[in-house]
Coordinates of C-alpha atoms in Angstrom, one line a residue:
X28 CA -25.5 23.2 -0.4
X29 CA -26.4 27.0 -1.7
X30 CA -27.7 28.1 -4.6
X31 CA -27.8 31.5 -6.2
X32 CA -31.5 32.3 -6.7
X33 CA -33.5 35.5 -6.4
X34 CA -35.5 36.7 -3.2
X35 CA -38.1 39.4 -3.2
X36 CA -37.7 40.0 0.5
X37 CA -34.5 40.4 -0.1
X38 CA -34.5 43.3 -3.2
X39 CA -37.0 45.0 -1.2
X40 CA -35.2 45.5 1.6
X41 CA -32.5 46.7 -0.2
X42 CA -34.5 49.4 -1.7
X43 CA -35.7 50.3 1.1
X44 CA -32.1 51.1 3.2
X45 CA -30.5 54.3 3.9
X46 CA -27.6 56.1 1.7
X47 CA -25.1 55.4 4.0
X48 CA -26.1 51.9 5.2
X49 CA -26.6 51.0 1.1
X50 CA -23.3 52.9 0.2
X51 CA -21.6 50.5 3.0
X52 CA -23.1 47.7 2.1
X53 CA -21.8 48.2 -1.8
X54 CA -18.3 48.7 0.0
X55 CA -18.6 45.6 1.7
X56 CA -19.4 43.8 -1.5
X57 CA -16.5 45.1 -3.3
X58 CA -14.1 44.4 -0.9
X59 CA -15.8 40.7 -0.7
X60 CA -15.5 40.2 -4.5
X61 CA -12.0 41.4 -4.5
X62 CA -11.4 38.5 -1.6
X63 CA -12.6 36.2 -3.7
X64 CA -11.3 36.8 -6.9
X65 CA -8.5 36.8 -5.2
X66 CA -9.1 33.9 -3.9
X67 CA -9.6 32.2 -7.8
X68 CA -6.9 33.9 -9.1
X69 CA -4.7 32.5 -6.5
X70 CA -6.1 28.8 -6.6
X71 CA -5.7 28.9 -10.5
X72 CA -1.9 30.1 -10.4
X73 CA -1.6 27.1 -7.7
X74 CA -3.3 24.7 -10.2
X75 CA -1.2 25.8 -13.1
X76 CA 1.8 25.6 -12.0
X77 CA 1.2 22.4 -10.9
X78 CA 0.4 21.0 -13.9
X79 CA 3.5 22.6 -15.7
X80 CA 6.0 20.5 -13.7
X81 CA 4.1 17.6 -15.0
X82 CA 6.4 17.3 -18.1
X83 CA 9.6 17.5 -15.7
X84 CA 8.4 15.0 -13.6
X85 CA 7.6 12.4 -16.8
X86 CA 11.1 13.0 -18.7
X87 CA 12.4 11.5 -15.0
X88 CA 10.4 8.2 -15.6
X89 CA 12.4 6.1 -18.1
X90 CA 11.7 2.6 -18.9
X91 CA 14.3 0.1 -18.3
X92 CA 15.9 -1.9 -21.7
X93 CA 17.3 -4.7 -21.8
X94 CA 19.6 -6.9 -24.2
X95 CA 18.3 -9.4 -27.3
X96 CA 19.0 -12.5 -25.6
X97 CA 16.0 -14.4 -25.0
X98 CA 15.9 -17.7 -22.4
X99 CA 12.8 -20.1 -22.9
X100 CA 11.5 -21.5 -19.8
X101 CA 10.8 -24.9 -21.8
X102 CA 15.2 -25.5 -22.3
X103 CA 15.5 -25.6 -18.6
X104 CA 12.9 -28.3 -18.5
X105 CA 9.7 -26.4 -18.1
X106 CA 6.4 -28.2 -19.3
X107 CA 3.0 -26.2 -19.7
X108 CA 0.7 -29.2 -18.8
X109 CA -0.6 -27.3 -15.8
X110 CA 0.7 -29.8 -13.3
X111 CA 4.6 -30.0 -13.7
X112 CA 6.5 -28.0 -11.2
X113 CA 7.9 -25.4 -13.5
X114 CA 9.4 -23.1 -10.6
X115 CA 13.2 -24.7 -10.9
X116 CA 12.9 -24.0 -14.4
X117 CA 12.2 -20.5 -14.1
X118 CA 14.5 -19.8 -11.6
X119 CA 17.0 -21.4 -13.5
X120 CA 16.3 -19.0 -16.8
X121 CA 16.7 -15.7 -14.2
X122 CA 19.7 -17.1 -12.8
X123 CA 21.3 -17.8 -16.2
X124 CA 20.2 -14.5 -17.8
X125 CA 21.1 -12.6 -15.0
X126 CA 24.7 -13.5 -15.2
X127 CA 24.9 -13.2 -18.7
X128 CA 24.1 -9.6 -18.3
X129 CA 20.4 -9.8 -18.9
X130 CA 17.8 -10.3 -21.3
X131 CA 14.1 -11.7 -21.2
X132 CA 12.9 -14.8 -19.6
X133 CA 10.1 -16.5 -22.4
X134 CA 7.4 -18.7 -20.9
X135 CA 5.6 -19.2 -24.4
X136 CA 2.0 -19.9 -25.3
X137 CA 0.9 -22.9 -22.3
X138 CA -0.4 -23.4 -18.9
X139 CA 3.0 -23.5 -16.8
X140 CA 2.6 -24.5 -12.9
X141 CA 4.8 -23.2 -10.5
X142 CA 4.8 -24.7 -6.7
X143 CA 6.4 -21.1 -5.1
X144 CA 7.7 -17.8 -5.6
X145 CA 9.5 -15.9 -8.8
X146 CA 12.4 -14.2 -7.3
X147 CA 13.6 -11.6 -10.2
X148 CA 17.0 -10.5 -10.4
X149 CA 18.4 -7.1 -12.4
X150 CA 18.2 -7.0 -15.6
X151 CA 15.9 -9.6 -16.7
X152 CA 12.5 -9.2 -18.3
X153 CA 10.1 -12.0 -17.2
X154 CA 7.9 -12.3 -20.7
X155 CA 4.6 -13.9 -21.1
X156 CA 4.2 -14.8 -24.4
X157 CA 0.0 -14.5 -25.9
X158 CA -1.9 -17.1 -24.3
X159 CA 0.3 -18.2 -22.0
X160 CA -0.8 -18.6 -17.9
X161 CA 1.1 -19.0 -15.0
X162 CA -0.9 -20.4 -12.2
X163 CA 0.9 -19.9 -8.9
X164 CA 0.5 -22.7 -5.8
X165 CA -2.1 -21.9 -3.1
X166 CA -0.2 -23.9 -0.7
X167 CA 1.2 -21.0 1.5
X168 CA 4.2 -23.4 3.3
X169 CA 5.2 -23.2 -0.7
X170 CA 5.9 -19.4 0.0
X171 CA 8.6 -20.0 2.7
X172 CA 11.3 -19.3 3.7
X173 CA 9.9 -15.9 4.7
X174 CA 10.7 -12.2 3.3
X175 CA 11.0 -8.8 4.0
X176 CA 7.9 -7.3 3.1
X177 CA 5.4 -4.8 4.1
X178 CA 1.7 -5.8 5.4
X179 CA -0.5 -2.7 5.0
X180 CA 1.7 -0.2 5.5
X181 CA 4.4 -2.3 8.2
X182 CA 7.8 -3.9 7.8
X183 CA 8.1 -7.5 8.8
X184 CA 9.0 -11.0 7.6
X185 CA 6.5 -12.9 6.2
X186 CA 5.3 -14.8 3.3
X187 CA 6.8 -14.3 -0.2
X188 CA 5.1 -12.2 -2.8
X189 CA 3.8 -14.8 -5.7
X190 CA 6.5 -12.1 -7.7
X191 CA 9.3 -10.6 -5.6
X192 CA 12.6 -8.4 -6.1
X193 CA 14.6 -7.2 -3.5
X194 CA 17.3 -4.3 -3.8
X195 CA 17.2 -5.3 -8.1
X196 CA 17.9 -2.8 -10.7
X197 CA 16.3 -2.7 -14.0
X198 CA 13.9 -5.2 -13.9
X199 CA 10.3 -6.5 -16.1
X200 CA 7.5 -8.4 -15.9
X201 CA 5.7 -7.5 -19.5
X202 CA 3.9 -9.6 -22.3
X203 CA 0.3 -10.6 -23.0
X204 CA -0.1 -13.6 -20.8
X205 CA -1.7 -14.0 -17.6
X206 CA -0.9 -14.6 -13.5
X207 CA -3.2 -16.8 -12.0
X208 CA -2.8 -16.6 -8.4
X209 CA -5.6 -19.0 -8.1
X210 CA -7.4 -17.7 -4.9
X211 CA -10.4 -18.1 -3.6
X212 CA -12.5 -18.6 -0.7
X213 CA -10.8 -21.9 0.0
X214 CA -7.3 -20.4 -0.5
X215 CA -5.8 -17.4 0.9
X216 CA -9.3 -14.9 1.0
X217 CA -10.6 -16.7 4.1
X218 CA -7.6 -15.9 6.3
X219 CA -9.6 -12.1 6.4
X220 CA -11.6 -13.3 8.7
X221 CA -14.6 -12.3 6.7
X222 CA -17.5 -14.8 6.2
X223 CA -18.3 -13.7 2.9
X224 CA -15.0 -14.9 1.8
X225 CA -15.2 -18.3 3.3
X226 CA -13.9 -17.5 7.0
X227 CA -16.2 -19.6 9.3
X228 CA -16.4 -19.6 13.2
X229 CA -13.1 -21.1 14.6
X230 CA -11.3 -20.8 12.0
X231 CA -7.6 -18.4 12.4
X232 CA -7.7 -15.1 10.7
X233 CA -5.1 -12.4 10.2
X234 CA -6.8 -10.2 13.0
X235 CA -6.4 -13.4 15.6
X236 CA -3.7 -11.8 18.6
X237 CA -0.9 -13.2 17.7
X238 CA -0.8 -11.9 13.8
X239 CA -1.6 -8.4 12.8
X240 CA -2.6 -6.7 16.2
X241 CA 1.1 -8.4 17.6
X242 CA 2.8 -6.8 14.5
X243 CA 1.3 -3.5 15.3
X244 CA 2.4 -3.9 18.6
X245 CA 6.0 -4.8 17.7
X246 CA 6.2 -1.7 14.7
X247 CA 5.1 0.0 17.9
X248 CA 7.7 -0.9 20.4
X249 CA 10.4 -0.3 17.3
X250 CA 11.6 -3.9 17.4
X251 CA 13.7 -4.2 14.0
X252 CA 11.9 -5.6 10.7
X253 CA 14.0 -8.5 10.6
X254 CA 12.9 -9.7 14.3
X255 CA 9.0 -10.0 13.1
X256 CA 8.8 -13.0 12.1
X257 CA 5.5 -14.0 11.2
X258 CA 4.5 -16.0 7.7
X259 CA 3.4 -19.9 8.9
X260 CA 1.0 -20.3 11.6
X261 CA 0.3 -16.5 11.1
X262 CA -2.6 -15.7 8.3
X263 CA -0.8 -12.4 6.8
X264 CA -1.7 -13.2 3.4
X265 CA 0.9 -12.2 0.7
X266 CA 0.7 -9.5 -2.3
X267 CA 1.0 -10.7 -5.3
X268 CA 3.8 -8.6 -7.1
X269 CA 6.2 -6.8 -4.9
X270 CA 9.7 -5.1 -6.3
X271 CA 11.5 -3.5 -2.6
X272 CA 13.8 -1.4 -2.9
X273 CA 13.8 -1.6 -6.7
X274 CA 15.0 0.8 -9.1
X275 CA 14.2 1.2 -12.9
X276 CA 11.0 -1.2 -12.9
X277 CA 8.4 -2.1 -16.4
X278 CA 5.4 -3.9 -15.7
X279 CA 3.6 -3.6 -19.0
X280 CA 0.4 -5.3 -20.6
X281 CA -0.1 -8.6 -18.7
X282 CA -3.2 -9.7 -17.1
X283 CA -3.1 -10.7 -13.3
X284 CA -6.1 -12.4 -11.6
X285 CA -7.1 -13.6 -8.4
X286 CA -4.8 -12.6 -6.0
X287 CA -4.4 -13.3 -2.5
X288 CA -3.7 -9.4 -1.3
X289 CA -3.0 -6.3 -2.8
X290 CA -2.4 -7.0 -6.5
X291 CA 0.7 -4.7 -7.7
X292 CA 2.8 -3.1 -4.7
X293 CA 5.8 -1.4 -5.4
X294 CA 7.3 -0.6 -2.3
X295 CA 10.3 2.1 -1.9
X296 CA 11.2 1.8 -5.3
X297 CA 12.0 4.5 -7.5
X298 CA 11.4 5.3 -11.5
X299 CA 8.4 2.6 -12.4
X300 CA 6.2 2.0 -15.4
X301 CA 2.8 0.4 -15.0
X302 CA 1.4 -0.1 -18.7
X303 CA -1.5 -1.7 -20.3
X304 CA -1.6 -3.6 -16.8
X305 CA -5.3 -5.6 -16.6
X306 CA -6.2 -6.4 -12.8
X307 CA -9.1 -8.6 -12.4
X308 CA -9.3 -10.2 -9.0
X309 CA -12.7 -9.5 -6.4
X310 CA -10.8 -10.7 -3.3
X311 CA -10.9 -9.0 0.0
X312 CA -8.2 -6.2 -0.1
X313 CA -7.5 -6.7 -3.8
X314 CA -6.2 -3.2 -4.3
X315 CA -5.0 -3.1 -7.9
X316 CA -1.5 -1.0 -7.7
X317 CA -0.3 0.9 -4.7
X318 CA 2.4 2.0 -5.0
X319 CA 4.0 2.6 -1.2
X320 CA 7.0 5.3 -0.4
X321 CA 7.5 5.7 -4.1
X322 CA 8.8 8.4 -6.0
X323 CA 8.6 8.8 -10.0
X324 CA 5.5 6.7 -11.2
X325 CA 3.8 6.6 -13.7
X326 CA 0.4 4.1 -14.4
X327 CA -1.3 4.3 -17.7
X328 CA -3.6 2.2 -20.2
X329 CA -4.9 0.4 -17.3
X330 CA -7.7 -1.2 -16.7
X331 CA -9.2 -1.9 -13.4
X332 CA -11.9 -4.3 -11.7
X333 CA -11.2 -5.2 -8.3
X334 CA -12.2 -6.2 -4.4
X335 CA -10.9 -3.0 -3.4
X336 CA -8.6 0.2 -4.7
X337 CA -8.1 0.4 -8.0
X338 CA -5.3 2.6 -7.1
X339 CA -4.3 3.3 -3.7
X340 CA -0.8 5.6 -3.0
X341 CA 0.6 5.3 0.3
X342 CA 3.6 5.4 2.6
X343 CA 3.7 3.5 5.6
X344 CA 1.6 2.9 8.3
X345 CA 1.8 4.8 11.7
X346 CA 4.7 4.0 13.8
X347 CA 6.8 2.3 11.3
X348 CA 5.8 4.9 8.3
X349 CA 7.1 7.4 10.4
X350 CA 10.4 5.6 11.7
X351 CA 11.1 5.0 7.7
X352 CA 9.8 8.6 6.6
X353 CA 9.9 8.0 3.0
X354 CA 7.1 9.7 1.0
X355 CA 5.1 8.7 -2.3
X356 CA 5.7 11.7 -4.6
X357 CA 5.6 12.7 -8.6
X358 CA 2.5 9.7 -9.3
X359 CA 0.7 10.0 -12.3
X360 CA -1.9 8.1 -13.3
X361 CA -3.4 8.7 -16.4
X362 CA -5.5 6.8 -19.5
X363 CA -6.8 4.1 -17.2
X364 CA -10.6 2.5 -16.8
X365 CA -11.6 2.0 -13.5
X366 CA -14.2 -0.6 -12.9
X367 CA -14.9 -2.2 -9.8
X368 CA -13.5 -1.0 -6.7
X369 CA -13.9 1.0 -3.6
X370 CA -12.3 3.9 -5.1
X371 CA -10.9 5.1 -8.8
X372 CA -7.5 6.9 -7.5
X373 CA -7.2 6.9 -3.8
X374 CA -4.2 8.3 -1.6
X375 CA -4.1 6.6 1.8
X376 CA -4.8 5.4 4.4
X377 CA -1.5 4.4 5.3
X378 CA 0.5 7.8 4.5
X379 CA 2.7 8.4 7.8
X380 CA 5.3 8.8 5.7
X381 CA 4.0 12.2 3.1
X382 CA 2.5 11.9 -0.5
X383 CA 2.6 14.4 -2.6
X384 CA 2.9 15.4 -6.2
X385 CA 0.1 13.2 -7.7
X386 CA -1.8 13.2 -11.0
X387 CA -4.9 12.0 -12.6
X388 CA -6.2 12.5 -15.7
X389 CA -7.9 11.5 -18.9
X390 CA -9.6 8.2 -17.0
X391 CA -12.9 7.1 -17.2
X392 CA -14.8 5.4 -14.0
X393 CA -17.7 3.6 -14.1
X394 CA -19.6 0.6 -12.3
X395 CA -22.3 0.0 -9.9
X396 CA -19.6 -1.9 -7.7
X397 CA -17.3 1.3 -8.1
X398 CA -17.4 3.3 -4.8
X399 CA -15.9 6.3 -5.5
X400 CA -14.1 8.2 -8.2
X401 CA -11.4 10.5 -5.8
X402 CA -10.8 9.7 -2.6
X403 CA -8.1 10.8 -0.2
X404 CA -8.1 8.8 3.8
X405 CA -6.4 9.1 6.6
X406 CA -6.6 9.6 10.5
X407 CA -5.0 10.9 13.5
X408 CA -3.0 7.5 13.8
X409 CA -1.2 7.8 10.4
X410 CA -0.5 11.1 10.2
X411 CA 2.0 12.5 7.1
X412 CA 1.7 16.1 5.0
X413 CA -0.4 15.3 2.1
X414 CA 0.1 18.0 -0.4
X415 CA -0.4 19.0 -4.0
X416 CA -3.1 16.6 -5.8
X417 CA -4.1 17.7 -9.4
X418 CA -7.0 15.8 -11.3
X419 CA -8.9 16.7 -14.4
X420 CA -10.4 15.3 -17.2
X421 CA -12.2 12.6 -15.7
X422 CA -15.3 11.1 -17.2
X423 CA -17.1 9.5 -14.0
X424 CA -20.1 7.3 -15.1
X425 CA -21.8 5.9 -12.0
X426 CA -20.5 6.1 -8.4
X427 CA -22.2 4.2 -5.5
X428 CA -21.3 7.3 -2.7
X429 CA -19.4 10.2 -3.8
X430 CA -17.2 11.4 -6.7
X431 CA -14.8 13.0 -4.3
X432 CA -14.4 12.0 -1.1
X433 CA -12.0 13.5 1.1
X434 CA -12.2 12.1 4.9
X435 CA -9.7 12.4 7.8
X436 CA -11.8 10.4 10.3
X437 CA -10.8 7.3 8.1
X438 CA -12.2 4.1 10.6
X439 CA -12.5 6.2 13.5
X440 CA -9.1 4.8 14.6
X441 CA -8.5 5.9 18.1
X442 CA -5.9 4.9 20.6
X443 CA -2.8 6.4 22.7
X444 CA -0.7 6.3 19.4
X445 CA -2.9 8.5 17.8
X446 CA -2.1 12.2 18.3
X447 CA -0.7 12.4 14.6
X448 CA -3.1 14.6 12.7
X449 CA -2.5 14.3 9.0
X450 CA -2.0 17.6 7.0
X451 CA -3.8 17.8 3.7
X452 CA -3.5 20.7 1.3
X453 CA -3.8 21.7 -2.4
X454 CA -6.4 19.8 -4.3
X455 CA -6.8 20.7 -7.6
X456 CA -10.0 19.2 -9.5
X457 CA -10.7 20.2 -13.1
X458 CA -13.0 18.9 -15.8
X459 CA -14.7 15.8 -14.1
X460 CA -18.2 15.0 -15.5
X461 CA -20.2 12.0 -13.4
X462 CA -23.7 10.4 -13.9
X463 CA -25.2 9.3 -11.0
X464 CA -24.0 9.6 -7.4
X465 CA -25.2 9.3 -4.0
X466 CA -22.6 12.5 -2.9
X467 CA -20.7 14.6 -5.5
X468 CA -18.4 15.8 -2.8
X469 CA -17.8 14.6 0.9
X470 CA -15.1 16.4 2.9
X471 CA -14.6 15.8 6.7
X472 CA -11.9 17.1 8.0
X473 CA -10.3 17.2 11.5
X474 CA -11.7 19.5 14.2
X475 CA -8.0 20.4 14.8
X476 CA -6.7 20.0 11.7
X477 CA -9.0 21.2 9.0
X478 CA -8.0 20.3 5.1
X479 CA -7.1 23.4 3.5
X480 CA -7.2 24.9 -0.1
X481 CA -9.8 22.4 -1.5
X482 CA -10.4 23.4 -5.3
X483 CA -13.1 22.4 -8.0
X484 CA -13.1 24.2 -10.9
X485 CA -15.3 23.2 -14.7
X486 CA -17.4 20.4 -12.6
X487 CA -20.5 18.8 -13.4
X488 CA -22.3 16.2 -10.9
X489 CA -25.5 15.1 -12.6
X490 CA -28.5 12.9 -10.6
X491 CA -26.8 13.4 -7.2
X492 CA -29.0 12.4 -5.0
X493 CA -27.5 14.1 -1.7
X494 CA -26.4 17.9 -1.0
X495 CA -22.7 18.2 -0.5
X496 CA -20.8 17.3 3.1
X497 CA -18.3 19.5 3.8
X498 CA -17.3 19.6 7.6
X499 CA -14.0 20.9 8.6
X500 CA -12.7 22.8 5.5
X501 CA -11.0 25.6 4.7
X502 CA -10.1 27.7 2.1
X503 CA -12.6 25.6 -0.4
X504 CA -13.2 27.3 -3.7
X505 CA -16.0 26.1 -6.2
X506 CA -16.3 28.0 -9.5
X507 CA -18.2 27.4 -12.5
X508 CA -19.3 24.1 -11.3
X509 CA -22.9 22.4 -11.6
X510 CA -24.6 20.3 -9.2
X511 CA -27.8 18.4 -10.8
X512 CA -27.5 21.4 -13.0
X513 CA -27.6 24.2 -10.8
X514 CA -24.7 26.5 -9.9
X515 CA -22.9 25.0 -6.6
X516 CA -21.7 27.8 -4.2
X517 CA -19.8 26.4 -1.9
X518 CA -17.1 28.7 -0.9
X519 CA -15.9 28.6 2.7

């Protein structure tokens, strides 16, 4: 990193030059400040105008109502001593309000049991009164018959989210309660194949042949979703909430914990509201909410403290993000506290299909377990345009690597499949203030494919202890920013 200072050397070589070499060197100066106010002017118009369609793009993101009827778990025979089987009941209640016309399901105050899946249907709000916890079975045969889901980023049939909706309208999971999904390194976490999470020698895991690496291979070969049939026998380990297909979705104020997977996971589903959500759960790829080929999102009043993401956007996963082309676009995340995590708002990795359009601001990030504030992945095997990312006002306590890390080398994925270079361009950062840091900003581009039009604008990184990366960038514009209080210049 360079840093404006004064050099004798220098000024006296400058007195010394001739008229016409001094009178073209002032020419050359002018015409190199011109460039790069140019350059400012231009990045600022791009970041304002950004930030004006962000009241457009929030009018479009409407909560779903619903009608006053209310349908108590406990009249279809539910019983919250934390043994019964209260699934029939439940389903029950959806069923029932569902063709009524809608309303909210109530599971009141109580520990309530449920050996399976909750299958929402339109219109009906599941509601968790205070102080009441569903704890979900960690018997996976319980989440059979399988479903169409997505495993990082890939279409196939497989276990059931512990909370699923397929091809619903208008639909809620809200209250101040709590889902327990009750996993551990004796349920569901092992099945990474990672000893720290109880996965010991001889034991299956998801990365065994036959499981992941044979769904690639199929999303590869374009055999249809329906025909990947994995779920028993195959360690793909299920999310926790997952609406497909969904339209018009509120998941507001409860608390979910200990999940087997990713935690919240929208999934082409358009016009969501994520509020006041609480994610607690330090499994292995416990990503809070990522929201997957998306469009009109918003996630606010959060708080986050998790195994991995906090929030991670995406769109499909190489092959098969590309066959379904559907983008994550108009996210806004805003008011949240991220905690633990690998990352505070993260796009990728999986973003074959495009993401674009996102927001973050007015978040504060902080923890010794927290990774990184910003962070945008990717590599030659996903591919996708990645365009117009806008994030300011972010109070960034302490990081463990870098407050912004942009890297298009994500795992050093390499393979015939991947000549898919992702395009990333227009980054607008504004207004973040951290504390301690190993990097304030780490960019790595592609030597092909360099990330363009990089901005940071009203920055301050304090007790970094490493100079900037920045490795196949272009068009990167710092301005009145400070790194360990000195003026970063940047520019390339």
């Amino acid at each position: 990193m360079k840093i404006f200072s004064f050099n004798p050397k220098r000024y006296k070589l400058i007195l010394t030059m001739k008229p016409q070499t001094l009178f073209r060197l002032k020419f050359c100066c002018i015409i190199l400040s011109f460039i790069t106010v140019n350059f400012a002017c231009s990045a600022q118009q791009g970041e304002q105008e950004g930030w004006n369609n962000l009241s457009a793009i929030m009018k479009k993101i409407v909560p779903p109502t619903f009608a006053s009827h209310d349908y108590s778990i406990v009249n279809y025979g539910a019983k919250a001593d934390g043994t019964t089987d209260c699934l029939p009941a439940i389903k029950n209640a959806i069923a029932e309000c569902n063709k009524a016309g809608g309303g909210r399901v109530l599971v009141p105050a109580g520990t309530w049991f449920v050996k399976g899946p909750i299958h929402l249907l339109s219109n009906v709000d599941l509601h968790l009164e205070a102080n009441a916890v569903v704890k979900f079975s960690t018997d996976a045969d319980d989440y059979l018959p399988a479903v169409l889901t997505r495993f990082e980023g890939v279409e196939l049939m497989n276990y059931s989210p512990l909370i699923y909706a397929y091809n619903q309208k208008n639909i809620a999971v809200t209250g101040k309660g709590t889902f327990d999904g009750q996993a551990d390194n004796d349920h569901w976490w092992n099945w990474t194949g990672s000893k720290r999470f109880g996965w010991r020698e001889g034991m299956p895991s998801q990365h065994d042949k036959e499981n992941e690496p044979a769904m690639m291979q199929m999303a590869a070969k374009g055999i249809p979703a329906k025909d990947r049939l994995f779920g028993k026998g195959h360690y793909m380990r299920p999310t926790f909430v997952e609406f497909y297909s969904c339209k018009n979705i509120l998941i507001q104020g409860v608390t979910i914990i200990n999940s087997p997977f990713w935690l919240l996971h929208p999934t082409l589903s358009k016009n969501i509201t994520v509020d006041g959500v609480t994610t607690n759960s330090l499994g292995p790829n416990n990503d809070g909410c990522d929201p997957e080929s998306c469009t009109d999102v918003v996630i606010k009043n959060c708080s986050f403290t998790d195994g991995d993401d906090c929030i991670a956007i995406k769109s499909g996963r190489d092959a098969d993000g590309r066959r379904i082309n559907v983008p994550s676009k108009n996210i806004i995340v805003q008011d949240c506290q991220m905690k633990d995590g690998h990352g505070g708002i993260v796009i990728g990795s999986e973003t074959s299909g495009g993401v674009e359009n996102i927001y973050g601001q007015n978040c504060v990030m902080s923890s010794k377990n927290l990774e990184r504030a910003i962070r945008i992945k990717s590599n030659a095997c996903r591919g996708g345009v990645l365009k117009n990312f806008y994030f300011r006002n972010l109070k960034v306590g302490q990081v463990h690597e870098a407050v912004v890390k942009i890297n298009m080398h994500y795992a050093n994925e390499k393979g015939a499949d991947c000549n898919y270079p992702p395009t990333l361009s227009g980054v607008y950062v504004n207004n973040i203030v951290s504390q301690e840091s190993e990097y304030a900003i780490y960019i790595e581009g592609l030597d092909d494919k360099p990330v363009t039009n990089i901005n940071f604008s009203n920055c301050n990184f304090n007790n970094v202890e490493k100079e900037n990366f920045i490795k196949d960038a272009k068009d990167l514009h710092v301005t009145k920013t400070t790194v360990n209080g000195k003026v970063a210049n940047i520019n390339k």
